[in-house]
């Protein structure tokens, strides 16, 4: 009986270990997350800044990545991207809501006002959304995710 219980505990421990390794092995970088959510190839983009405050029981928080892209990158943007200026919900979140698009520690705006570029906004429901902005003059892509 002791051998049987030992075998069961061994199987449970190995299973837990493998599941834990699988969970941590699937963590993506914010650059990869941006590429997936925006349906873009970002292999040649360079990360200039990134942070992620997600955590806790529900995984609430926000995440941000700023990427330097190659010249001509805007040619790869699909029809979901719109030329500036912002409009609708995206305008409200960017200009009218205080505290949105701020660094969690410094409280400084992480996305500057851009005159020449494109924007992407997706409301993913229940106060969760994704926002991206591409600056054509600086060849810089900003991707911000908010989960409440």
Coordinates of C-alpha atoms in Angstrom, one line a residue:
X1 CA 0.0 0.0 0.0
X2 CA 2.9 2.4 0.8
X3 CA 4.3 1.8 -2.7
X4 CA 1.0 2.6 -4.3
X5 CA 0.6 5.8 -2.3
X6 CA 4.2 6.7 -3.1
X7 CA 3.6 6.1 -6.8
X8 CA 0.5 8.2 -6.8
X9 CA 2.4 11.1 -5.1
X10 CA 5.2 10.7 -7.6
X11 CA 2.8 11.0 -10.5
X12 CA 1.0 14.0 -9.0
X13 CA 4.3 15.8 -8.4
X14 CA 5.6 15.1 -11.9
X15 CA 2.3 16.2 -13.4
X16 CA 2.3 19.4 -11.4
X17 CA 5.9 20.1 -12.4
X18 CA 5.2 19.5 -16.1
X19 CA 2.1 21.7 -16.0
X20 CA 4.0 24.5 -14.3
X21 CA 6.8 24.3 -16.8
X22 CA 4.3 24.4 -19.6
X23 CA 2.6 27.4 -18.2
X24 CA 5.8 29.4 -17.8
X25 CA 7.2 28.3 -21.1
X26 CA 4.2 29.9 -22.9
X27 CA 4.8 33.4 -21.6
X28 CA 5.2 35.8 -24.5
X29 CA 7.1 39.0 -24.7
X30 CA 5.0 42.2 -25.2
X31 CA 6.5 42.5 -28.6
X32 CA 5.1 39.0 -29.5
X33 CA 1.8 39.9 -28.0
X34 CA 1.6 43.1 -30.0
X35 CA 2.5 41.2 -33.2
X36 CA -0.3 38.6 -32.5
X37 CA -3.0 41.1 -31.5
X38 CA -2.2 43.6 -34.3
X39 CA -1.7 40.9 -36.9
X40 CA 1.7 42.3 -37.8
X41 CA 5.2 40.9 -38.4
X42 CA 7.5 42.6 -35.9
X43 CA 10.6 40.5 -36.2
X44 CA 12.8 43.4 -37.1
X45 CA 11.3 45.9 -34.6
X46 CA 13.4 46.9 -31.7
X47 CA 11.9 47.3 -28.2
X48 CA 12.6 50.8 -26.9
X49 CA 10.4 50.6 -23.7
X50 CA 8.0 48.1 -22.1
X51 CA 6.2 47.4 -18.9
X52 CA 3.4 45.2 -17.6
X53 CA 1.4 45.7 -14.4
X54 CA -0.9 42.6 -14.9
X55 CA -1.1 40.4 -11.9
X56 CA -3.3 39.4 -9.0
X57 CA -6.3 37.1 -9.0
X58 CA -8.1 38.5 -12.0
X59 CA -5.0 39.5 -14.0
X60 CA -6.1 43.2 -14.1
X61 CA -3.6 45.8 -15.2
X62 CA -2.1 47.4 -18.2
X63 CA 0.8 46.7 -20.5
X64 CA 2.8 48.9 -22.9
X65 CA 5.5 48.4 -25.5
X66 CA 7.2 51.0 -27.7
X67 CA 8.9 49.7 -30.8
X68 CA 11.2 51.2 -33.3
X69 CA 10.3 49.9 -36.8
X70 CA 11.9 49.9 -40.2
X71 CA 11.3 52.6 -42.8
X72 CA 8.1 51.9 -44.8
X73 CA 6.5 49.9 -42.0
X74 CA 3.2 51.7 -42.4
X75 CA 2.7 49.8 -45.7
X76 CA 2.1 46.6 -43.6
X77 CA -0.8 48.0 -41.7
X78 CA -4.1 46.4 -42.5
X79 CA -7.6 48.0 -43.0
X80 CA -8.2 48.0 -39.2
X81 CA -5.8 50.9 -38.9
X82 CA -7.1 54.4 -39.5
X83 CA -5.2 57.6 -40.3
X84 CA -5.0 60.2 -37.6
X85 CA -6.7 62.1 -36.0
X86 CA -8.4 59.8 -33.5
X87 CA -12.1 59.5 -33.3
X88 CA -14.9 57.8 -31.3
X89 CA -13.9 55.7 -28.3
X90 CA -10.2 55.9 -29.1
X91 CA -10.4 59.7 -28.8
X92 CA -12.2 59.5 -25.5
X93 CA -9.7 57.1 -24.0
X94 CA -6.7 59.1 -25.3
X95 CA -7.7 62.7 -24.7
X96 CA -10.6 62.7 -22.2
X97 CA -9.9 60.1 -19.6
X98 CA -7.3 61.1 -17.0
X99 CA -4.7 58.5 -16.0
X100 CA -5.0 56.5 -19.2
X101 CA -1.7 56.0 -21.2
X102 CA 0.4 56.9 -18.2
X103 CA 3.5 55.1 -16.9
X104 CA 2.5 53.3 -13.7
X105 CA 5.3 54.8 -11.7
X106 CA 6.2 58.2 -13.2
X107 CA 2.6 59.0 -14.2
X108 CA 4.0 60.6 -17.4
X109 CA 2.2 60.0 -20.7
X110 CA 3.8 57.2 -22.6
X111 CA 2.4 58.1 -26.0
X112 CA 3.0 61.5 -27.3
X113 CA 0.6 63.5 -29.5
X114 CA 1.3 62.5 -33.1
X115 CA 0.2 64.4 -36.1
X116 CA 1.3 62.0 -38.9
X117 CA 0.4 58.4 -38.3
X118 CA -2.2 55.7 -37.9
X119 CA -4.2 54.3 -35.0
X120 CA -5.9 51.0 -34.0
X121 CA -8.4 50.5 -31.3
X122 CA -10.3 47.4 -30.2
X123 CA -12.7 47.3 -27.3
X124 CA -12.4 43.7 -26.0
X125 CA -15.3 44.1 -23.6
X126 CA -15.9 44.9 -19.9
X127 CA -13.6 47.8 -19.9
X128 CA -10.8 45.9 -21.6
X129 CA -9.2 47.3 -24.7
X130 CA -6.2 47.5 -26.9
X131 CA -4.8 50.6 -28.5
X132 CA -2.0 51.1 -31.0
X133 CA -0.5 54.1 -32.6
X134 CA 2.1 54.3 -35.4
X135 CA 4.1 57.4 -35.8
X136 CA 5.1 57.7 -39.5
X137 CA 7.7 60.4 -38.9
X138 CA 9.6 58.5 -36.1
X139 CA 8.8 55.0 -37.4
X140 CA 7.6 54.1 -33.9
X141 CA 4.8 51.8 -32.9
X142 CA 3.1 52.1 -29.5
X143 CA 0.9 49.3 -28.2
X144 CA -1.1 49.6 -25.0
X145 CA -3.4 47.1 -23.4
X146 CA -5.8 47.8 -20.6
X147 CA -7.6 45.1 -18.6
X148 CA -10.0 46.0 -15.8

